[in-house]
Tab-separated table of C-alpha atoms in Angstrom:
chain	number	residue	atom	x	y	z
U	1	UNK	CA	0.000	0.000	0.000
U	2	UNK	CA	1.609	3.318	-0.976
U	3	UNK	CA	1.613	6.589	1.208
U	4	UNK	CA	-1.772	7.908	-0.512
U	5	UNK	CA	-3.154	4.850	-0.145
U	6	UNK	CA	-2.301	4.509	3.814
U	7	UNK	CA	-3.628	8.308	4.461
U	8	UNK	CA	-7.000	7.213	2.444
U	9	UNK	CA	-7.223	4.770	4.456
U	10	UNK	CA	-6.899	5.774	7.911
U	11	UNK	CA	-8.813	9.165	7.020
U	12	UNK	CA	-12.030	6.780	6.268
U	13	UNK	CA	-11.070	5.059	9.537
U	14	UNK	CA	-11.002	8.087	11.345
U	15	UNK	CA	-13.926	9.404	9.353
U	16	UNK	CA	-15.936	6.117	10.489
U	17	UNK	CA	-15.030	6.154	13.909
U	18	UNK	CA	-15.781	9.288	15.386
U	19	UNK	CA	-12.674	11.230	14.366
U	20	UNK	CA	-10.316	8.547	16.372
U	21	UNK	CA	-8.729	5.024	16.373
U	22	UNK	CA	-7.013	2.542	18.483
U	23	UNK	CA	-4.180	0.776	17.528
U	24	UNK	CA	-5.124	-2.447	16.650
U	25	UNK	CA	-7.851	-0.952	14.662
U	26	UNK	CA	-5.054	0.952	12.784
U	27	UNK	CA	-2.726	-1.805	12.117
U	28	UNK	CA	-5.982	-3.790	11.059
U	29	UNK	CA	-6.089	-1.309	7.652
U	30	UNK	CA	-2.468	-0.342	6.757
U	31	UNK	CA	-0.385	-2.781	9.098
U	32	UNK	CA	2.476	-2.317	11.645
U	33	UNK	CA	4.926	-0.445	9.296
U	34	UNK	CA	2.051	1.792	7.455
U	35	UNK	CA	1.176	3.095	10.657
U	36	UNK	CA	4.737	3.737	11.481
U	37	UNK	CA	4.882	5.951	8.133
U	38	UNK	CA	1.459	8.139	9.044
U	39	UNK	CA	2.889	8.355	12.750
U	40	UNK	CA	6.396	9.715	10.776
U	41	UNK	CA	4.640	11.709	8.413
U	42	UNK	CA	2.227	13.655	11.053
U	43	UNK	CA	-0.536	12.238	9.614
U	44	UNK	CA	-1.773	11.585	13.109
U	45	UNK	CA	-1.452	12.302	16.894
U	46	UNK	CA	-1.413	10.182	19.897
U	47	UNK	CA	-4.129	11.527	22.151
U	48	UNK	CA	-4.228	8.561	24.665
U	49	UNK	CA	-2.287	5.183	24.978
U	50	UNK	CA	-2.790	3.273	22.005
U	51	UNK	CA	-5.250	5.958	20.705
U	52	UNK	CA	-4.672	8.290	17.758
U	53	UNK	CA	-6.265	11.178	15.832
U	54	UNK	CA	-5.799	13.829	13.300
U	55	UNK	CA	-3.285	15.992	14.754
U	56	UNK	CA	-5.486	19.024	13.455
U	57	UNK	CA	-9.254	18.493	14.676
U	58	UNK	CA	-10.088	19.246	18.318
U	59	UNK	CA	-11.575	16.957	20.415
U	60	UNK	CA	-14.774	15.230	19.856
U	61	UNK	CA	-16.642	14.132	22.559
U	62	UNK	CA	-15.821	10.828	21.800
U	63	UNK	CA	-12.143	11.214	21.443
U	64	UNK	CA	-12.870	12.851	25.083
U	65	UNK	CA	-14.440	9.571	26.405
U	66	UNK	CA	-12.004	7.374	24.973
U	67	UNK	CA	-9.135	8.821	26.663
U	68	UNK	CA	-10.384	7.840	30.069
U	69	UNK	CA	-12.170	4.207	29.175
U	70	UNK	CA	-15.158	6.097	28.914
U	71	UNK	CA	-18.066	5.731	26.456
U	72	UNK	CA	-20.653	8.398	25.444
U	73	UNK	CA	-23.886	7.907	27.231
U	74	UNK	CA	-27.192	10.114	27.148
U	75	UNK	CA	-27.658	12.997	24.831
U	76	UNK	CA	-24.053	12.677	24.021
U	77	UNK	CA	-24.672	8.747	22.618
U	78	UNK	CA	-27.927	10.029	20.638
U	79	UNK	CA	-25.958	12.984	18.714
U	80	UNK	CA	-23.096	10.743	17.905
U	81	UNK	CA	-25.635	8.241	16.555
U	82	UNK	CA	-26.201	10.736	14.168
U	83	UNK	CA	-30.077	11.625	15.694
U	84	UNK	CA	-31.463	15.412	15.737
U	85	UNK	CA	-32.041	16.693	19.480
U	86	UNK	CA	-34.076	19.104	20.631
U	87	UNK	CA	-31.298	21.154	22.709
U	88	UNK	CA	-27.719	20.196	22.605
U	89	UNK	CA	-25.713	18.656	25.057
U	90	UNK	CA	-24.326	20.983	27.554
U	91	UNK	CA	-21.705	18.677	28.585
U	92	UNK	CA	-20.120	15.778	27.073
U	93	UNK	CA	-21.821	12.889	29.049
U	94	UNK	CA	-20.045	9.222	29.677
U	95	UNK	CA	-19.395	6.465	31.583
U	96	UNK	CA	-16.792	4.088	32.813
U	97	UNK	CA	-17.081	0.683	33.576
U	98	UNK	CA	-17.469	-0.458	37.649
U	99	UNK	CA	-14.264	-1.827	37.724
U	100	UNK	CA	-12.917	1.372	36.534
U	101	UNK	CA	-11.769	4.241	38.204
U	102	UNK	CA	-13.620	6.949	38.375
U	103	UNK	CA	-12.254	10.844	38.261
U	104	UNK	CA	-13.299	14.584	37.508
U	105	UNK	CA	-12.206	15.765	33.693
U	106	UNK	CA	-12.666	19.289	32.913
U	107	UNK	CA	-15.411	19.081	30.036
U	108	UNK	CA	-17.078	15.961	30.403
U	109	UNK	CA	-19.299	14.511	33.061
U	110	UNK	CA	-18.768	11.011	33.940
U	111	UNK	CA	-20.129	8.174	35.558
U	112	UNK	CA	-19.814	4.532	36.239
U	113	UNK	CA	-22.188	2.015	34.967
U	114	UNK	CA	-22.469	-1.503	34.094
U	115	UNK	CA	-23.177	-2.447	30.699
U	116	UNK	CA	-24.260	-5.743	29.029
U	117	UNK	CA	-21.611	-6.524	25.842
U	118	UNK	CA	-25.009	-5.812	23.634
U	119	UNK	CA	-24.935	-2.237	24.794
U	120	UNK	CA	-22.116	-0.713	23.607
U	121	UNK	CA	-22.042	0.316	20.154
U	122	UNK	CA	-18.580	0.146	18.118
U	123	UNK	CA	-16.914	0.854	21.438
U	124	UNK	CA	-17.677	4.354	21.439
U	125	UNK	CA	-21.459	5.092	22.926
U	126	UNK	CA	-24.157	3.310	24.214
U	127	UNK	CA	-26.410	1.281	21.603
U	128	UNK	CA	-29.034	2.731	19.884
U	129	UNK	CA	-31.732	0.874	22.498
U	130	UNK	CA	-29.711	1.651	25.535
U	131	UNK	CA	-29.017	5.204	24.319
U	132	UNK	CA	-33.606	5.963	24.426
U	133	UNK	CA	-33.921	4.008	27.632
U	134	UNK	CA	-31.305	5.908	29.535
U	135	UNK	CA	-32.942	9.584	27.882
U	136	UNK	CA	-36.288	8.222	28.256
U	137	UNK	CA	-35.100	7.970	31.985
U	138	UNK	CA	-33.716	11.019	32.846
U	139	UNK	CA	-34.419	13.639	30.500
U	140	UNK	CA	-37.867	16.227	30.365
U	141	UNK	CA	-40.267	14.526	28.532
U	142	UNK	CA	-40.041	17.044	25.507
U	143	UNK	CA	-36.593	16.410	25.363
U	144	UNK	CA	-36.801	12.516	25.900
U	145	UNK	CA	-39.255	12.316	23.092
U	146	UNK	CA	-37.486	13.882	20.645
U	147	UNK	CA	-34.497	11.473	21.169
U	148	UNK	CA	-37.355	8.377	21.047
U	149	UNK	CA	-38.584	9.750	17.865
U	150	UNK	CA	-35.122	10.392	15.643
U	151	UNK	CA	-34.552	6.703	16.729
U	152	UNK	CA	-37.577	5.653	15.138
U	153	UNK	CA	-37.353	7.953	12.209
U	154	UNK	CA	-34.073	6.920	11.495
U	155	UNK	CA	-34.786	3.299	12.151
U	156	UNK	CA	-32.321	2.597	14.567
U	157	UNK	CA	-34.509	0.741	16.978
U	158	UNK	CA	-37.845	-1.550	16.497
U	159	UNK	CA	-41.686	-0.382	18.505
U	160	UNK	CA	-41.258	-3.855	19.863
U	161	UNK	CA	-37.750	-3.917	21.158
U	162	UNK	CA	-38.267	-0.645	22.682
U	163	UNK	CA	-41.501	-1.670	24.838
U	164	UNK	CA	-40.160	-4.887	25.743
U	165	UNK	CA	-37.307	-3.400	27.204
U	166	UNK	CA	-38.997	-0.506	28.768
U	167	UNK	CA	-41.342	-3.077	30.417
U	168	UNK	CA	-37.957	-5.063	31.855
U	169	UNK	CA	-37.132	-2.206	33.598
U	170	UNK	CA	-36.823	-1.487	37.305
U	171	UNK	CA	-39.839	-0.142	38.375
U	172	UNK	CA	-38.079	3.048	39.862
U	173	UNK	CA	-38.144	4.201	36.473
U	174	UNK	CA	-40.367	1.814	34.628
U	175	UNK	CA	-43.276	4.035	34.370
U	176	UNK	CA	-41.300	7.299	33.380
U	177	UNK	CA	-39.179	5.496	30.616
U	178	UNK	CA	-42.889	3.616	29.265
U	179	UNK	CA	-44.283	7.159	28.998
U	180	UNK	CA	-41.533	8.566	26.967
U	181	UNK	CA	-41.587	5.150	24.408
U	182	UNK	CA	-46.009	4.647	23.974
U	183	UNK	CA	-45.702	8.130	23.181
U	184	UNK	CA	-42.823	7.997	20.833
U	185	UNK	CA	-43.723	7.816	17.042
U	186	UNK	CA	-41.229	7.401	14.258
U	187	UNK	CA	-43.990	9.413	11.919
U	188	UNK	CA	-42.423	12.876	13.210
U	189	UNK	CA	-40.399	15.077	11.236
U	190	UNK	CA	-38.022	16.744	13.381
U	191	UNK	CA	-37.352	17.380	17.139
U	192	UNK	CA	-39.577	20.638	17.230
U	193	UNK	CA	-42.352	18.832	15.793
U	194	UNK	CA	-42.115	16.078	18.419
U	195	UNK	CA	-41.803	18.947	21.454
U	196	UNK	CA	-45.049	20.480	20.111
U	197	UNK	CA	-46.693	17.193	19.957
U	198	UNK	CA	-45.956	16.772	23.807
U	199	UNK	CA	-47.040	20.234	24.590
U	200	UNK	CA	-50.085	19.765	22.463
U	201	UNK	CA	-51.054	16.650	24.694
U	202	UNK	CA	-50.086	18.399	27.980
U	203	UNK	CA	-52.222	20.774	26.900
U	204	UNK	CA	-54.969	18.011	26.459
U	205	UNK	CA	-55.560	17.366	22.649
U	206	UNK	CA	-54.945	14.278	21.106
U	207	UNK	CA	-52.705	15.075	17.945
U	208	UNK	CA	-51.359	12.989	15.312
U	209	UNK	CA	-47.929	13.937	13.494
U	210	UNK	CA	-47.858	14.550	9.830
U	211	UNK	CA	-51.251	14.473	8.975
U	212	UNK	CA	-52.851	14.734	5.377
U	213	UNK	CA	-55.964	16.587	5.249
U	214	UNK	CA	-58.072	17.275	1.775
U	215	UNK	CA	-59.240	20.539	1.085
U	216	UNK	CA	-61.582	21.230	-2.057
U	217	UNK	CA	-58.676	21.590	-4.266
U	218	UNK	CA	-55.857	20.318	-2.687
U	219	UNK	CA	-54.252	17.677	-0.166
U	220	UNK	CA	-51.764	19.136	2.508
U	221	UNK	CA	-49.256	17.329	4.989
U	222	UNK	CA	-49.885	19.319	8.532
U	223	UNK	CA	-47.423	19.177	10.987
U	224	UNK	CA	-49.907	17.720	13.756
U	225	UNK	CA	-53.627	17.246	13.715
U	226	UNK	CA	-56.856	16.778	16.327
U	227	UNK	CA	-59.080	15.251	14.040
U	228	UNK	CA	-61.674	14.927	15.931
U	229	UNK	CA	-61.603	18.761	17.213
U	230	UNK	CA	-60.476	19.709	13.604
U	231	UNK	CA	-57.395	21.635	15.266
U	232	UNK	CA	-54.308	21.649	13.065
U	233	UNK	CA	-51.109	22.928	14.671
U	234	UNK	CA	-48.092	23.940	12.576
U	235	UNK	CA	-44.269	24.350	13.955
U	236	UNK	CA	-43.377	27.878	12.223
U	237	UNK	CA	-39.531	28.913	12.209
U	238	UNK	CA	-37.982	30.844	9.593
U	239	UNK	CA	-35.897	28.015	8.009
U	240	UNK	CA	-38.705	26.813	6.575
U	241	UNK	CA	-41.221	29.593	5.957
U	242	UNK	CA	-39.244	32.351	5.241
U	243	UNK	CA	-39.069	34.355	1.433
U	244	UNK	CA	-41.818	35.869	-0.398
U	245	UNK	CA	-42.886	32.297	-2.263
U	246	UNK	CA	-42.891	30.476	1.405
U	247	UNK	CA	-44.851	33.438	2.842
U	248	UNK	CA	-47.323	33.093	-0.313
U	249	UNK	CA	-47.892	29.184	-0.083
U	250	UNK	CA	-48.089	29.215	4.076
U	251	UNK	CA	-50.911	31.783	2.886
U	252	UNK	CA	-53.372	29.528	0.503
U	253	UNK	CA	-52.539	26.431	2.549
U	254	UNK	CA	-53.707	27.934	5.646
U	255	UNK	CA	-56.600	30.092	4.184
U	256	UNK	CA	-57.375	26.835	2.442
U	257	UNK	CA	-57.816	24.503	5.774
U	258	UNK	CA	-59.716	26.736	7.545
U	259	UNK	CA	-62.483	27.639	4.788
U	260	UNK	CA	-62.800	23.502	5.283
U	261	UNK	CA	-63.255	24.246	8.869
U	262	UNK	CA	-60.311	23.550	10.301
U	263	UNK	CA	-58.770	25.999	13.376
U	264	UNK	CA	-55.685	26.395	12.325
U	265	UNK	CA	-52.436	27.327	15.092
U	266	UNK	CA	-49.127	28.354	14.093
U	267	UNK	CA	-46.716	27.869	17.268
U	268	UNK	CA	-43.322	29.816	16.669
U	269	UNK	CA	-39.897	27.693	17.511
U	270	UNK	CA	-39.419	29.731	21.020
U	271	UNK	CA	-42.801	29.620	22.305
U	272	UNK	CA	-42.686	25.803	22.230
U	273	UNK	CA	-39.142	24.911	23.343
U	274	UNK	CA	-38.411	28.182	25.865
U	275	UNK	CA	-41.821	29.623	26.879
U	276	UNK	CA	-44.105	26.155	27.728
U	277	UNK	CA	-46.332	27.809	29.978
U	278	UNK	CA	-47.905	30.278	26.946
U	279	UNK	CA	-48.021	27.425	24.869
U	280	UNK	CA	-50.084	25.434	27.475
U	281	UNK	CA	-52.484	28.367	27.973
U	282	UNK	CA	-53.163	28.695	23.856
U	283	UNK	CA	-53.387	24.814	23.209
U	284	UNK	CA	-55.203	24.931	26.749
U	285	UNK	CA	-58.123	27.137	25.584
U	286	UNK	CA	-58.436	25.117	22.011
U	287	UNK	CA	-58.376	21.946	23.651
U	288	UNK	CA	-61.762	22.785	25.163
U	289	UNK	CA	-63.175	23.537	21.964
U	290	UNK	CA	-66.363	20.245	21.341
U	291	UNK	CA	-64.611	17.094	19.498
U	292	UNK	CA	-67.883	16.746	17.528
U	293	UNK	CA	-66.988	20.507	14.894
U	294	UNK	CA	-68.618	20.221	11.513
U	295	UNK	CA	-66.775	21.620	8.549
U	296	UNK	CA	-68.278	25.113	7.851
């Protein structure tokens, strides 16, 4: 393998990985000698014992955890899965193993933890399963949903597996954790869709995500819908509806549901992540509005 070919190589590694690899992974791809040459040849850095990145890119929360044994955990483990959150994570969040030792690093929180050999994904986070359980445990139910629903979305983990597991739990957190997954649907379309859809139901309507609804002249996908009370409610941010064409089609569509009778909300991104007590009251006061409407 030629120098190119070794620097391909390990920069798909890398690129696979999480933006680090171990040794043995190393020698795996471009042997003893090739990784000899990179070393030479600053094509990577030595972060930890036996661990190595590119000697350019900062940290990355797992290159963080790996340094101490660690492996992401929480809303750490759900972004490096690749799944959109509602909020970031403040901190980089991991755990050791028991037999571990256990320390304060500046910039990550950890924790120890025992984990079954099925729960550990590519040495790096917790599994996709163990990754909802463990948000579905300890994060606000907004939050918590969001991270059930990229799973599903992205098909990560089965309906079944989910309850089943959720229903093995202790039951210190049983009934939190089977909350967060009967409410979870892999039908939503992004993290502020799935926070509205909890606030909608705190609020006391029963809404489905990404519902079609026929008008006389056309068919439109709504974000979330209360059939029943003909309520549609629509997550408005300006990455979406923003430009004189977006402001024009937001316009028919809406005009359009509600001359078929619908009562149509619009619930800017703020409201529903940073301000849940106004967005209570409004869904509050249409929530009490008869389940029985006629189209007008």
């Amino acid at each position: 393998m030629d120098r190119s070919a070794e620097i391909s190589a390990v920069a798909a590694l890398l690129n696979r990985s999480g933006g680090y690899a171990d040794r043995r992974s190393l020698v795996t791809v471009i042997g003893r000698h090739g990784l000899d040459r990179v070393l030479g040849a600053g094509v990577l850095r030595r972060v930890a014992r036996g661990l190595y990145a590119s000697p350019h890119s900062a940290a990355s929360p797992a290159q963080l955890a790996a340094r101490h044994s660690a492996v992401l955990t929480g809303l750490s483990a759900a972004k490096h899965l690749g799944w959109e959150l509602l909020r970031e994570p403040p901190i980089v969040e991991a755990a050791v193993r028991h037999h571990r030792p256990l320390r304060w690093v500046k910039g990550i929180r950890l924790r120890r933890r025992t984990f079954r050999e099925n729960e550990i994904h590519e040495d790096i986070c917790t599994a996709p399963l163990r990754t909802v359980l463990d948000c579905a445990a300890t994060l606000p139910m907004d939050e918590a949903v969001s991270v059930a629903d990229s799973a599903l979305r992205h098909g990560d983990v089965d309906p079944d597996d989910l309850r089943t597991a959720a229903l093995s739990l202790s039951s210190r957190i049983r009934r939190r954790v089977i909350r967060v997954v009967e409410f979870a649907s892999g039908a939503a379309a992004n993290p502020f869709e799935s926070a509205l859809r909890v606030r909608s139901a705190d609020a006391g309507l029963t809404v489905r995500p990404q519902t079609r609804i026929t008008t006389g002249s056309a068919t439109y996908r709504v974000d979330l819908a209360d059939v029943g009370r003909r309520v549609v409610i629509e997550g408005d941010s300006f990455t979406f509806h923003a430009g004189p064409e977006a402001f024009r089609r937001d316009c028919v569509r809406y005009s359009e549901l509600v001359a078929a009778g619908w009562t149509v909300l619009r619930m800017p991104y703020r409201h529903v992540c940073d301000e849940p007590a106004w967005c209570l009251r409004v869904l509050g006061a249409v929530a009490t509005l008869p389940t029985t409407r006629a189209p007008r």
